[in-house]
PDB file of N, CA and C in Angstrom:
ATOM      1  N   MET A   1       0.816  -1.191   0.000  1.00 64.00           N
ATOM      2  CA  MET A   1       0.000   0.000   0.000  1.00 64.00           C
ATOM      3  C   MET A   1       0.867   1.265   0.000  1.00 64.00           C
ATOM      4  N   LEU A   2       1.975   1.201   0.689  1.00 71.00           N
ATOM      5  CA  LEU A   2       2.857   2.355   0.758  1.00 71.00           C
ATOM      6  C   LEU A   2       3.427   2.702  -0.610  1.00 71.00           C
ATOM      7  N   TYR A   3       3.783   1.666  -1.374  1.00 82.00           N
ATOM      8  CA  TYR A   3       4.373   1.912  -2.694  1.00 82.00           C
ATOM      9  C   TYR A   3       3.358   2.489  -3.671  1.00 82.00           C
ATOM     10  N   THR A   4       2.133   2.036  -3.627  1.00 86.00           N
ATOM     11  CA  THR A   4       1.130   2.565  -4.553  1.00 86.00           C
ATOM     12  C   THR A   4       0.785   4.008  -4.223  1.00 86.00           C
ATOM     13  N   SER A   5       0.718   4.361  -2.951  1.00 89.00           N
ATOM     14  CA  SER A   5       0.401   5.745  -2.606  1.00 89.00           C
ATOM     15  C   SER A   5       1.552   6.678  -2.968  1.00 89.00           C
ATOM     16  N   SER A   6       2.802   6.245  -2.764  1.00 92.00           N
ATOM     17  CA  SER A   6       3.932   7.088  -3.155  1.00 92.00           C
ATOM     18  C   SER A   6       4.032   7.201  -4.678  1.00 92.00           C
ATOM     19  N   LEU A   7       3.730   6.114  -5.395  1.00 92.00           N
ATOM     20  CA  LEU A   7       3.719   6.152  -6.855  1.00 92.00           C
ATOM     21  C   LEU A   7       2.615   7.084  -7.346  1.00 92.00           C
ATOM     22  N   PHE A   8       1.444   7.005  -6.702  1.00 93.00           N
ATOM     23  CA  PHE A   8       0.328   7.859  -7.094  1.00 93.00           C
ATOM     24  C   PHE A   8       0.666   9.330  -6.863  1.00 93.00           C
ATOM     25  N   ARG A   9       1.289   9.661  -5.723  1.00 94.00           N
ATOM     26  CA  ARG A   9       1.694  11.042  -5.459  1.00 94.00           C
ATOM     27  C   ARG A   9       2.754  11.507  -6.457  1.00 94.00           C
ATOM     28  N   TRP A  10       3.659  10.625  -6.806  1.00 94.00           N
ATOM     29  CA  TRP A  10       4.704  10.987  -7.773  1.00 94.00           C
ATOM     30  C   TRP A  10       4.081  11.284  -9.138  1.00 94.00           C
ATOM     31  N   LEU A  11       3.126  10.435  -9.567  1.00 94.00           N
ATOM     32  CA  LEU A  11       2.437  10.674 -10.839  1.00 94.00           C
ATOM     33  C   LEU A  11       1.636  11.972 -10.811  1.00 94.00           C
ATOM     34  N   GLN A  12       0.982  12.281  -9.688  1.00 95.00           N
ATOM     35  CA  GLN A  12       0.249  13.537  -9.576  1.00 95.00           C
ATOM     36  C   GLN A  12       1.196  14.732  -9.673  1.00 95.00           C
ATOM     37  N   ARG A  13       2.346  14.616  -9.031  1.00 96.00           N
ATOM     38  CA  ARG A  13       3.324  15.701  -9.090  1.00 96.00           C
ATOM     39  C   ARG A  13       3.831  15.894 -10.516  1.00 96.00           C
ATOM     40  N   LYS A  14       4.095  14.803 -11.235  1.00 95.00           N
ATOM     41  CA  LYS A  14       4.563  14.920 -12.622  1.00 95.00           C
ATOM     42  C   LYS A  14       3.484  15.520 -13.513  1.00 95.00           C
ATOM     43  N   ARG A  15       2.233  15.164 -13.289  1.00 94.00           N
ATOM     44  CA  ARG A  15       1.129  15.749 -14.058  1.00 94.00           C
ATOM     45  C   ARG A  15       1.019  17.247 -13.781  1.00 94.00           C
ATOM     46  N   TYR A  16       1.146  17.619 -12.522  1.00 94.00           N
ATOM     47  CA  TYR A  16       1.112  19.034 -12.150  1.00 94.00           C
ATOM     48  C   TYR A  16       2.271  19.782 -12.799  1.00 94.00           C
ATOM     49  N   GLN A  17       3.474  19.227 -12.764  1.00 95.00           N
ATOM     50  CA  GLN A  17       4.627  19.865 -13.396  1.00 95.00           C
ATOM     51  C   GLN A  17       4.412  20.034 -14.904  1.00 95.00           C
ATOM     52  N   TYR A  18       3.831  19.033 -15.532  1.00 94.00           N
ATOM     53  CA  TYR A  18       3.544  19.089 -16.966  1.00 94.00           C
ATOM     54  C   TYR A  18       2.553  20.206 -17.264  1.00 94.00           C
ATOM     55  N   GLU A  19       1.485  20.309 -16.486  1.00 93.00           N
ATOM     56  CA  GLU A  19       0.474  21.338 -16.742  1.00 93.00           C
ATOM     57  C   GLU A  19       1.008  22.739 -16.466  1.00 93.00           C
ATOM     58  N   VAL A  20       1.847  22.893 -15.469  1.00 94.00           N
ATOM     59  CA  VAL A  20       2.401  24.216 -15.163  1.00 94.00           C
ATOM     60  C   VAL A  20       3.450  24.604 -16.193  1.00 94.00           C
ATOM     61  N   THR A  21       4.264  23.639 -16.630  1.00 93.00           N
ATOM     62  CA  THR A  21       5.316  23.945 -17.595  1.00 93.00           C
ATOM     63  C   THR A  21       4.744  24.416 -18.914  1.00 93.00           C
ATOM     64  N   PHE A  22       3.707  23.756 -19.393  1.00 90.00           N
ATOM     65  CA  PHE A  22       3.112  24.103 -20.686  1.00 90.00           C
ATOM     66  C   PHE A  22       1.869  24.987 -20.557  1.00 90.00           C
ATOM     67  N   SER A  23       1.611  25.513 -19.391  1.00 91.00           N
ATOM     68  CA  SER A  23       0.463  26.406 -19.114  1.00 91.00           C
ATOM     69  C   SER A  23      -0.870  25.765 -19.478  1.00 91.00           C
ATOM     70  N   LEU A  24      -1.001  24.498 -19.204  1.00 92.00           N
ATOM     71  CA  LEU A  24      -2.252  23.803 -19.514  1.00 92.00           C
ATOM     72  C   LEU A  24      -3.285  23.958 -18.414  1.00 92.00           C
ATOM     73  N   TYR A  25      -2.867  24.390 -17.250  1.00 89.00           N
ATOM     74  CA  TYR A  25      -3.795  24.533 -16.122  1.00 89.00           C
ATOM     75  C   TYR A  25      -4.854  25.588 -16.392  1.00 89.00           C
ATOM     76  N   MET A  26      -4.614  26.537 -17.297  1.00 94.00           N
ATOM     77  CA  MET A  26      -5.579  27.591 -17.575  1.00 94.00           C
ATOM     78  C   MET A  26      -6.486  27.257 -18.758  1.00 94.00           C
ATOM     79  N   LEU A  27      -6.315  26.101 -19.378  1.00 93.00           N
ATOM     80  CA  LEU A  27      -7.148  25.716 -20.516  1.00 93.00           C
ATOM     81  C   LEU A  27      -8.356  24.920 -20.044  1.00 93.00           C
ATOM     82  N   THR A  28      -9.369  24.906 -20.899  1.00 95.00           N
ATOM     83  CA  THR A  28     -10.535  24.070 -20.609  1.00 95.00           C
ATOM     84  C   THR A  28     -10.180  22.608 -20.900  1.00 95.00           C
ATOM     85  N   PRO A  29     -10.942  21.668 -20.399  1.00 94.00           N
ATOM     86  CA  PRO A  29     -10.641  20.253 -20.662  1.00 94.00           C
ATOM     87  C   PRO A  29     -10.605  19.910 -22.159  1.00 94.00           C
ATOM     88  N   THR A  30     -11.445  20.543 -22.963  1.00 96.00           N
ATOM     89  CA  THR A  30     -11.431  20.290 -24.405  1.00 96.00           C
ATOM     90  C   THR A  30     -10.134  20.791 -25.033  1.00 96.00           C
ATOM     91  N   GLU A  31      -9.708  21.970 -24.631  1.00 95.00           N
ATOM     92  CA  GLU A  31      -8.455  22.513 -25.151  1.00 95.00           C
ATOM     93  C   GLU A  31      -7.263  21.667 -24.718  1.00 95.00           C
ATOM     94  N   LYS A  32      -7.299  21.185 -23.480  1.00 95.00           N
ATOM     95  CA  LYS A  32      -6.239  20.284 -23.008  1.00 95.00           C
ATOM     96  C   LYS A  32      -6.197  19.015 -23.853  1.00 95.00           C
ATOM     97  N   PHE A  33      -7.378  18.492 -24.155  1.00 96.00           N
ATOM     98  CA  PHE A  33      -7.448  17.271 -24.964  1.00 96.00           C
ATOM     99  C   PHE A  33      -6.861  17.513 -26.358  1.00 96.00           C
ATOM    100  N   ILE A  34      -7.197  18.636 -26.968  1.00 96.00           N
ATOM    101  CA  ILE A  34      -6.691  18.953 -28.308  1.00 96.00           C
ATOM    102  C   ILE A  34      -5.174  19.123 -28.269  1.00 96.00           C
ATOM    103  N   PHE A  35      -4.682  19.884 -27.279  1.00 95.00           N
ATOM    104  CA  PHE A  35      -3.241  20.080 -27.162  1.00 95.00           C
ATOM    105  C   PHE A  35      -2.518  18.748 -26.940  1.00 95.00           C
ATOM    106  N   ASN A  36      -3.022  17.947 -26.036  1.00 96.00           N
ATOM    107  CA  ASN A  36      -2.383  16.648 -25.750  1.00 96.00           C
ATOM    108  C   ASN A  36      -2.457  15.710 -26.957  1.00 96.00           C
ATOM    109  N   SER A  37      -3.548  15.799 -27.719  1.00 97.00           N
ATOM    110  CA  SER A  37      -3.651  14.967 -28.921  1.00 97.00           C
ATOM    111  C   SER A  37      -2.587  15.353 -29.947  1.00 97.00           C
ATOM    112  N   PHE A  38      -2.415  16.665 -30.159  1.00 97.00           N
ATOM    113  CA  PHE A  38      -1.365  17.108 -31.080  1.00 97.00           C
ATOM    114  C   PHE A  38       0.025  16.694 -30.585  1.00 97.00           C
ATOM    115  N   LEU A  39       0.235  16.799 -29.299  1.00 96.00           N
ATOM    116  CA  LEU A  39       1.527  16.429 -28.731  1.00 96.00           C
ATOM    117  C   LEU A  39       1.802  14.936 -28.920  1.00 96.00           C
ATOM    118  N   VAL A  40       0.818  14.103 -28.659  1.00 97.00           N
ATOM    119  CA  VAL A  40       0.984  12.653 -28.843  1.00 97.00           C
ATOM    120  C   VAL A  40       1.187  12.327 -30.315  1.00 97.00           C
ATOM    121  N   LEU A  41       0.440  12.973 -31.195  1.00 98.00           N
ATOM    122  CA  LEU A  41       0.598  12.749 -32.628  1.00 98.00           C
ATOM    123  C   LEU A  41       1.996  13.145 -33.094  1.00 98.00           C
ATOM    124  N   PHE A  42       2.467  14.318 -32.669  1.00 98.00           N
ATOM    125  CA  PHE A  42       3.789  14.800 -33.054  1.00 98.00           C
ATOM    126  C   PHE A  42       4.889  13.869 -32.530  1.00 98.00           C
ATOM    127  N   LEU A  43       4.818  13.484 -31.280  1.00 97.00           N
ATOM    128  CA  LEU A  43       5.830  12.595 -30.712  1.00 97.00           C
ATOM    129  C   LEU A  43       5.816  11.217 -31.370  1.00 97.00           C
ATOM    130  N   SER A  44       4.626  10.712 -31.677  1.00 97.00           N
ATOM    131  CA  SER A  44       4.559   9.403 -32.341  1.00 97.00           C
ATOM    132  C   SER A  44       5.137   9.472 -33.749  1.00 97.00           C
ATOM    133  N   MET A  45       4.908  10.590 -34.459  1.00 97.00           N
ATOM    134  CA  MET A  45       5.495  10.740 -35.793  1.00 97.00           C
ATOM    135  C   MET A  45       7.021  10.812 -35.710  1.00 97.00           C
ATOM    136  N   ILE A  46       7.547  11.498 -34.705  1.00 96.00           N
ATOM    137  CA  ILE A  46       9.003  11.569 -34.534  1.00 96.00           C
ATOM    138  C   ILE A  46       9.573  10.195 -34.223  1.00 96.00           C
ATOM    139  N   ILE A  47       8.926   9.445 -33.361  1.00 96.00           N
ATOM    140  CA  ILE A  47       9.413   8.101 -33.007  1.00 96.00           C
ATOM    141  C   ILE A  47       9.369   7.174 -34.211  1.00 96.00           C
ATOM    142  N   ILE A  48       8.291   7.224 -34.985  1.00 96.00           N
ATOM    143  CA  ILE A  48       8.186   6.365 -36.173  1.00 96.00           C
ATOM    144  C   ILE A  48       9.246   6.746 -37.205  1.00 96.00           C
ATOM    145  N   ALA A  49       9.415   8.038 -37.449  1.00 93.00           N
ATOM    146  CA  ALA A  49      10.417   8.481 -38.424  1.00 93.00           C
ATOM    147  C   ALA A  49      11.818   8.088 -37.976  1.00 93.00           C
ATOM    148  N   ALA A  50      12.110   8.236 -36.700  1.00 92.00           N
ATOM    149  CA  ALA A  50      13.440   7.873 -36.199  1.00 92.00           C
ATOM    150  C   ALA A  50      13.677   6.376 -36.307  1.00 92.00           C
ATOM    151  N   SER A  51      12.663   5.573 -36.016  1.00 92.00           N
ATOM    152  CA  SER A  51      12.863   4.122 -36.092  1.00 92.00           C
ATOM    153  C   SER A  51      12.964   3.633 -37.537  1.00 92.00           C
ATOM    154  N   LEU A  52      12.355   4.348 -38.478  1.00 92.00           N
ATOM    155  CA  LEU A  52      12.423   3.932 -39.881  1.00 92.00           C
ATOM    156  C   LEU A  52      13.685   4.422 -40.584  1.00 92.00           C
ATOM    157  N   TYR A  53      14.050   5.673 -40.365  1.00 91.00           N
ATOM    158  CA  TYR A  53      15.106   6.292 -41.166  1.00 91.00           C
ATOM    159  C   TYR A  53      16.437   6.459 -40.453  1.00 91.00           C
ATOM    160  N   LEU A  54      16.451   6.457 -39.133  1.00 90.00           N
ATOM    161  CA  LEU A  54      17.691   6.673 -38.409  1.00 90.00           C
ATOM    162  C   LEU A  54      18.730   5.582 -38.648  1.00 90.00           C
ATOM    163  N   PRO A  55      18.368   4.293 -38.688  1.00 89.00           N
ATOM    164  CA  PRO A  55      19.399   3.278 -38.962  1.00 89.00           C
ATOM    165  C   PRO A  55      20.088   3.471 -40.317  1.00 89.00           C
ATOM    166  N   GLU A  56      19.334   3.870 -41.333  1.00 89.00           N
ATOM    167  CA  GLU A  56      19.929   4.113 -42.647  1.00 89.00           C
ATOM    168  C   GLU A  56      20.894   5.291 -42.598  1.00 89.00           C
ATOM    169  N   HIS A  57      20.501   6.353 -41.896  1.00 89.00           N
ATOM    170  CA  HIS A  57      21.380   7.519 -41.793  1.00 89.00           C
ATOM    171  C   HIS A  57      22.642   7.199 -41.001  1.00 89.00           C
ATOM    172  N   ILE A  58      22.503   6.404 -39.971  1.00 90.00           N
ATOM    173  CA  ILE A  58      23.684   6.030 -39.182  1.00 90.00           C
ATOM    174  C   ILE A  58      24.638   5.193 -40.019  1.00 90.00           C
ATOM    175  N   SER A  59      24.106   4.265 -40.816  1.00 87.00           N
ATOM    176  CA  SER A  59      24.987   3.465 -41.664  1.00 87.00           C
ATOM    177  C   SER A  59      25.656   4.319 -42.736  1.00 87.00           C
ATOM    178  N   THR A  60      24.937   5.307 -43.273  1.00 88.00           N
ATOM    179  CA  THR A  60      25.542   6.208 -44.250  1.00 88.00           C
ATOM    180  C   THR A  60      26.655   7.029 -43.611  1.00 88.00           C
ATOM    181  N   ILE A  61      26.411   7.521 -42.419  1.00 90.00           N
ATOM    182  CA  ILE A  61      27.441   8.289 -41.712  1.00 90.00           C
ATOM    183  C   ILE A  61      28.647   7.416 -41.414  1.00 90.00           C
ATOM    184  N   MET A  62      28.420   6.172 -41.020  1.00 88.00           N
ATOM    185  CA  MET A  62      29.533   5.269 -40.726  1.00 88.00           C
ATOM    186  C   MET A  62      30.328   4.951 -41.989  1.00 88.00           C
ATOM    187  N   ARG A  63      29.640   4.751 -43.126  1.00 86.00           N
ATOM    188  CA  ARG A  63      30.357   4.500 -44.383  1.00 86.00           C
ATOM    189  C   ARG A  63      31.207   5.696 -44.781  1.00 86.00           C
ATOM    190  N   ARG A  64      30.657   6.896 -44.637  1.00 87.00           N
ATOM    191  CA  ARG A  64      31.422   8.092 -44.984  1.00 87.00           C
ATOM    192  C   ARG A  64      32.605   8.287 -44.042  1.00 87.00           C
ATOM    193  N   ALA A  65      32.403   8.023 -42.760  1.00 87.00           N
ATOM    194  CA  ALA A  65      33.508   8.151 -41.807  1.00 87.00           C
ATOM    195  C   ALA A  65      34.595   7.128 -42.129  1.00 87.00           C
ATOM    196  N   TRP A  66      34.193   5.919 -42.490  1.00 83.00           N
ATOM    197  CA  TRP A  66      35.175   4.895 -42.862  1.00 83.00           C
ATOM    198  C   TRP A  66      35.925   5.307 -44.135  1.00 83.00           C
ATOM    199  N   PHE A  67      35.213   5.878 -45.092  1.00 82.00           N
ATOM    200  CA  PHE A  67      35.847   6.336 -46.326  1.00 82.00           C
ATOM    201  C   PHE A  67      36.879   7.415 -46.029  1.00 82.00           C
ATOM    202  N   TYR A  68      36.515   8.383 -45.170  1.00 84.00           N
ATOM    203  CA  TYR A  68      37.445   9.458 -44.857  1.00 84.00           C
ATOM    204  C   TYR A  68      38.638   8.958 -44.054  1.00 84.00           C
ATOM    205  N   TRP A  69      38.412   7.933 -43.241  1.00 83.00           N
ATOM    206  CA  TRP A  69      39.490   7.429 -42.407  1.00 83.00           C
ATOM    207  C   TRP A  69      40.383   6.447 -43.168  1.00 83.00           C
ATOM    208  N   ALA A  70      39.800   5.481 -43.878  1.00 78.00           N
ATOM    209  CA  ALA A  70      40.579   4.410 -44.504  1.00 78.00           C
ATOM    210  C   ALA A  70      40.637   4.502 -46.014  1.00 78.00           C
ATOM    211  N   GLY A  71      39.790   5.281 -46.630  1.00 71.00           N
ATOM    212  CA  GLY A  71      39.775   5.369 -48.084  1.00 71.00           C
ATOM    213  C   GLY A  71      38.911   4.273 -48.690  1.00 71.00           C
ATOM    214  N   ASP A  72      38.676   4.426 -49.964  1.00 68.00           N
ATOM    215  CA  ASP A  72      37.844   3.471 -50.686  1.00 68.00           C
ATOM    216  C   ASP A  72      38.719   2.384 -51.278  1.00 68.00           C
ATOM    217  N   GLU A  73      38.316   1.138 -51.109  1.00 67.00           N
ATOM    218  CA  GLU A  73      39.110   0.008 -51.607  1.00 67.00           C
ATOM    219  C   GLU A  73      39.166   0.008 -53.135  1.00 67.00           C
ATOM    220  N   ALA A  74      38.080   0.362 -53.801  1.00 61.00           N
ATOM    221  CA  ALA A  74      38.074   0.391 -55.269  1.00 61.00           C
ATOM    222  C   ALA A  74      39.023   1.467 -55.790  1.00 61.00           C
ATOM    223  N   ILE A  75      39.034   2.601 -55.137  1.00 60.00           N
ATOM    224  CA  ILE A  75      39.942   3.665 -55.565  1.00 60.00           C
ATOM    225  C   ILE A  75      41.385   3.253 -55.330  1.00 60.00           C
ATOM    226  N   ALA A  76      41.627   2.602 -54.191  1.00 58.00           N
ATOM    227  CA  ALA A  76      42.991   2.161 -53.900  1.00 58.00           C
ATOM    228  C   ALA A  76      43.459   1.136 -54.925  1.00 58.00           C
ATOM    229  N   THR A  77      42.574   0.211 -55.316  1.00 63.00           N
ATOM    230  CA  THR A  77      42.932  -0.804 -56.308  1.00 63.00           C
ATOM    231  C   THR A  77      43.184  -0.163 -57.664  1.00 63.00           C
ATOM    232  N   SER A  78      42.310   0.762 -58.092  1.00 59.00           N
ATOM    233  CA  SER A  78      42.503   1.411 -59.390  1.00 59.00           C
ATOM    234  C   SER A  78      43.747   2.292 -59.384  1.00 59.00           C
ATOM    235  N   THR A  79      44.044   2.907 -58.253  1.00 55.00           N
ATOM    236  CA  THR A  79      45.254   3.723 -58.164  1.00 55.00           C
ATOM    237  C   THR A  79      46.493   2.863 -58.295  1.00 55.00           C
ATOM    238  N   LYS A  80      46.459   1.698 -57.660  1.00 58.00           N
ATOM    239  CA  LYS A  80      47.605   0.793 -57.776  1.00 58.00           C
ATOM    240  C   LYS A  80      47.786   0.338 -59.219  1.00 58.00           C
ATOM    241  N   SER A  81      46.674   0.044 -59.917  1.00 60.00           N
ATOM    242  CA  SER A  81      46.797  -0.397 -61.306  1.00 60.00           C
ATOM    243  C   SER A  81      47.293   0.746 -62.200  1.00 60.00           C
ATOM    244  N   VAL A  82      46.836   1.969 -61.939  1.00 54.00           N
ATOM    245  CA  VAL A  82      47.303   3.114 -62.728  1.00 54.00           C
ATOM    246  C   VAL A  82      48.784   3.344 -62.474  1.00 54.00           C
ATOM    247  N   LEU A  83      49.195   3.268 -61.243  1.00 51.00           N
ATOM    248  CA  LEU A  83      50.603   3.462 -60.931  1.00 51.00           C
ATOM    249  C   LEU A  83      51.470   2.381 -61.550  1.00 51.00           C
ATOM    250  N   SER A  84      50.980   1.139 -61.532  1.00 55.00           N
ATOM    251  CA  SER A  84      51.785   0.069 -62.140  1.00 55.00           C
ATOM    252  C   SER A  84      51.843   0.239 -63.655  1.00 55.00           C
ATOM    253  N   SER A  85      50.733   0.638 -64.296  1.00 53.00           N
ATOM    254  CA  SER A  85      50.773   0.839 -65.746  1.00 53.00           C
ATOM    255  C   SER A  85      51.635   2.051 -66.098  1.00 53.00           C
ATOM    256  N   THR A  86      51.631   3.063 -65.263  1.00 53.00           N
ATOM    257  CA  THR A  86      52.489   4.223 -65.493  1.00 53.00           C
ATOM    258  C   THR A  86      53.950   3.835 -65.368  1.00 53.00           C
ATOM    259  N   SER A  87      54.257   2.997 -64.381  1.00 54.00           N
ATOM    260  CA  SER A  87      55.654   2.576 -64.230  1.00 54.00           C
ATOM    261  C   SER A  87      56.077   1.693 -65.400  1.00 54.00           C
ATOM    262  N   VAL A  88      55.162   0.881 -65.921  1.00 50.00           N
ATOM    263  CA  VAL A  88      55.479   0.060 -67.094  1.00 50.00           C
ATOM    264  C   VAL A  88      55.719   0.962 -68.302  1.00 50.00           C
ATOM    265  N   ALA A  89      54.870   1.987 -68.492  1.00 51.00           N
ATOM    266  CA  ALA A  89      55.045   2.907 -69.616  1.00 51.00           C
ATOM    267  C   ALA A  89      56.349   3.674 -69.490  1.00 51.00           C
ATOM    268  N   ARG A  90      56.696   4.069 -68.285  1.00 54.00           N
ATOM    269  CA  ARG A  90      57.964   4.768 -68.087  1.00 54.00           C
ATOM    270  C   ARG A  90      59.153   3.853 -68.381  1.00 54.00           C
ATOM    271  N   SER A  91      59.044   2.598 -67.983  1.00 56.00           N
ATOM    272  CA  SER A  91      60.160   1.677 -68.244  1.00 56.00           C
ATOM    273  C   SER A  91      60.312   1.413 -69.749  1.00 56.00           C
ATOM    274  N   ILE A  92      59.194   1.352 -70.491  1.00 54.00           N
ATOM    275  CA  ILE A  92      59.272   1.166 -71.941  1.00 54.00           C
ATOM    276  C   ILE A  92      59.911   2.393 -72.584  1.00 54.00           C
ATOM    277  N   ALA A  93      59.479   3.579 -72.167  1.00 57.00           N
ATOM    278  CA  ALA A  93      60.064   4.807 -72.729  1.00 57.00           C
ATOM    279  C   ALA A  93      61.545   4.903 -72.388  1.00 57.00           C
ATOM    280  N   ARG A  94      61.897   4.530 -71.183  1.00 59.00           N
ATOM    281  CA  ARG A  94      63.296   4.584 -70.780  1.00 59.00           C
ATOM    282  C   ARG A  94      64.119   3.614 -71.617  1.00 59.00           C
ATOM    283  N   ASP A  95      63.574   2.415 -71.837  1.00 55.00           N
ATOM    284  CA  ASP A  95      64.300   1.429 -72.646  1.00 55.00           C
ATOM    285  C   ASP A  95      64.440   1.905 -74.087  1.00 55.00           C
ATOM    286  N   ALA A  96      63.403   2.531 -74.624  1.00 55.00           N
ATOM    287  CA  ALA A  96      63.456   2.986 -76.015  1.00 55.00           C
ATOM    288  C   ALA A  96      64.407   4.164 -76.168  1.00 55.00           C
ATOM    289  N   GLY A  97      64.481   5.019 -75.197  1.00 56.00           N
ATOM    290  CA  GLY A  97      65.299   6.206 -75.333  1.00 56.00           C
ATOM    291  C   GLY A  97      66.736   6.032 -74.874  1.00 56.00           C
ATOM    292  N   TYR A  98      66.993   5.049 -74.061  1.00 52.00           N
ATOM    293  CA  TYR A  98      68.321   4.937 -73.463  1.00 52.00           C
ATOM    294  C   TYR A  98      68.960   3.582 -73.734  1.00 52.00           C
ATOM    295  N   GLY A  99      69.075   3.186 -74.996  1.00 51.00           N
ATOM    296  CA  GLY A  99      69.805   1.986 -75.353  1.00 51.00           C
ATOM    297  C   GLY A  99      69.035   0.693 -75.252  1.00 51.00           C
ATOM    298  N   GLY A 100      67.754   0.752 -74.909  1.00 52.00           N
ATOM    299  CA  GLY A 100      66.983  -0.486 -74.868  1.00 52.00           C
ATOM    300  C   GLY A 100      66.504  -0.837 -76.263  1.00 52.00           C
ATOM    301  N   THR A 101      65.542  -1.694 -76.368  1.00 57.00           N
ATOM    302  CA  THR A 101      64.974  -2.042 -77.669  1.00 57.00           C
ATOM    303  C   THR A 101      64.173  -0.863 -78.183  1.00 57.00           C
ATOM    304  N   PRO A 102      64.566  -0.276 -79.298  1.00 55.00           N
ATOM    305  CA  PRO A 102      63.877   0.917 -79.788  1.00 55.00           C
ATOM    306  C   PRO A 102      62.527   0.565 -80.396  1.00 55.00           C
ATOM    307  N   ARG A 103      61.651   1.541 -80.407  1.00 62.00           N
ATOM    308  CA  ARG A 103      60.344   1.363 -81.049  1.00 62.00           C
ATOM    309  C   ARG A 103      60.522   1.534 -82.551  1.00 62.00           C
ATOM    310  N   PRO A 104      59.643   0.928 -83.339  1.00 63.00           N
ATOM    311  CA  PRO A 104      59.750   1.062 -84.799  1.00 63.00           C
ATOM    312  C   PRO A 104      59.661   2.517 -85.258  1.00 63.00           C
ATOM    313  N   GLU A 105      58.860   3.340 -84.604  1.00 68.00           N
ATOM    314  CA  GLU A 105      58.748   4.744 -84.989  1.00 68.00           C
ATOM    315  C   GLU A 105      60.074   5.461 -84.783  1.00 68.00           C
ATOM    316  N   ASP A 106      60.762   5.112 -83.701  1.00 63.00           N
ATOM    317  CA  ASP A 106      62.067   5.741 -83.442  1.00 63.00           C
ATOM    318  C   ASP A 106      63.086   5.337 -84.497  1.00 63.00           C
ATOM    319  N   VAL A 107      63.033   4.086 -84.933  1.00 57.00           N
ATOM    320  CA  VAL A 107      63.976   3.609 -85.949  1.00 57.00           C
ATOM    321  C   VAL A 107      63.738   4.332 -87.258  1.00 57.00           C
ATOM    322  N   LEU A 108      62.441   4.460 -87.669  1.00 61.00           N
ATOM    323  CA  LEU A 108      62.132   5.141 -88.938  1.00 61.00           C
ATOM    324  C   LEU A 108      62.509   6.621 -88.864  1.00 61.00           C
ATOM    325  N   GLU A 109      62.300   7.226 -87.713  1.00 65.00           N
ATOM    326  CA  GLU A 109      62.657   8.629 -87.559  1.00 65.00           C
ATOM    327  C   GLU A 109      64.167   8.829 -87.659  1.00 65.00           C
ATOM    328  N   ARG A 110      64.903   7.946 -87.067  1.00 58.00           N
ATOM    329  CA  ARG A 110      66.360   8.051 -87.122  1.00 58.00           C
ATOM    330  C   ARG A 110      66.870   7.789 -88.554  1.00 58.00           C
ATOM    331  N   LEU A 111      66.235   6.860 -89.253  1.00 60.00           N
ATOM    332  CA  LEU A 111      66.638   6.597 -90.630  1.00 60.00           C
ATOM    333  C   LEU A 111      66.293   7.772 -91.537  1.00 60.00           C
ATOM    334  N   GLY A 112      65.170   8.421 -91.272  1.00 63.00           N
ATOM    335  CA  GLY A 112      64.751   9.543 -92.106  1.00 63.00           C
ATOM    336  C   GLY A 112      65.665  10.744 -91.933  1.00 63.00           C
ATOM    337  N   SER A 113      66.258  10.897 -90.770  1.00 58.00           N
ATOM    338  CA  SER A 113      67.150  12.041 -90.540  1.00 58.00           C
ATOM    339  C   SER A 113      68.520  11.811 -91.149  1.00 58.00           C
ATOM    340  N   LEU A 114      68.859  10.606 -91.548  1.00 53.00           N
ATOM    341  CA  LEU A 114      70.168  10.322 -92.159  1.00 53.00           C
ATOM    342  C   LEU A 114      70.123  10.653 -93.581  1.00 53.00           C
TER     343      LEU A 114
END
């Protein structure tokens, strides 16, 4: 019995605090009902929207944070392939220009200048 009476007093105090905070004590019961209905509707819409869309937004934020921190694996792979092909092209040019196996265009150009 002691717990129910203390719980009941606590609930009454919270109801009083709610009515004083939002100035509902000066409204008629119909106006209180309308205000409380809008409040419940608004809060339920926020809860539904958060439960539906918040997980997607959190995963998007986590993906972007991971991208900024670690980079994109596809970009890293393509960068490695570009760098390796660039190094291969440089080695071919170096070989053609510096005593390696010359390209046919270089041979014809050298013959034409003679």
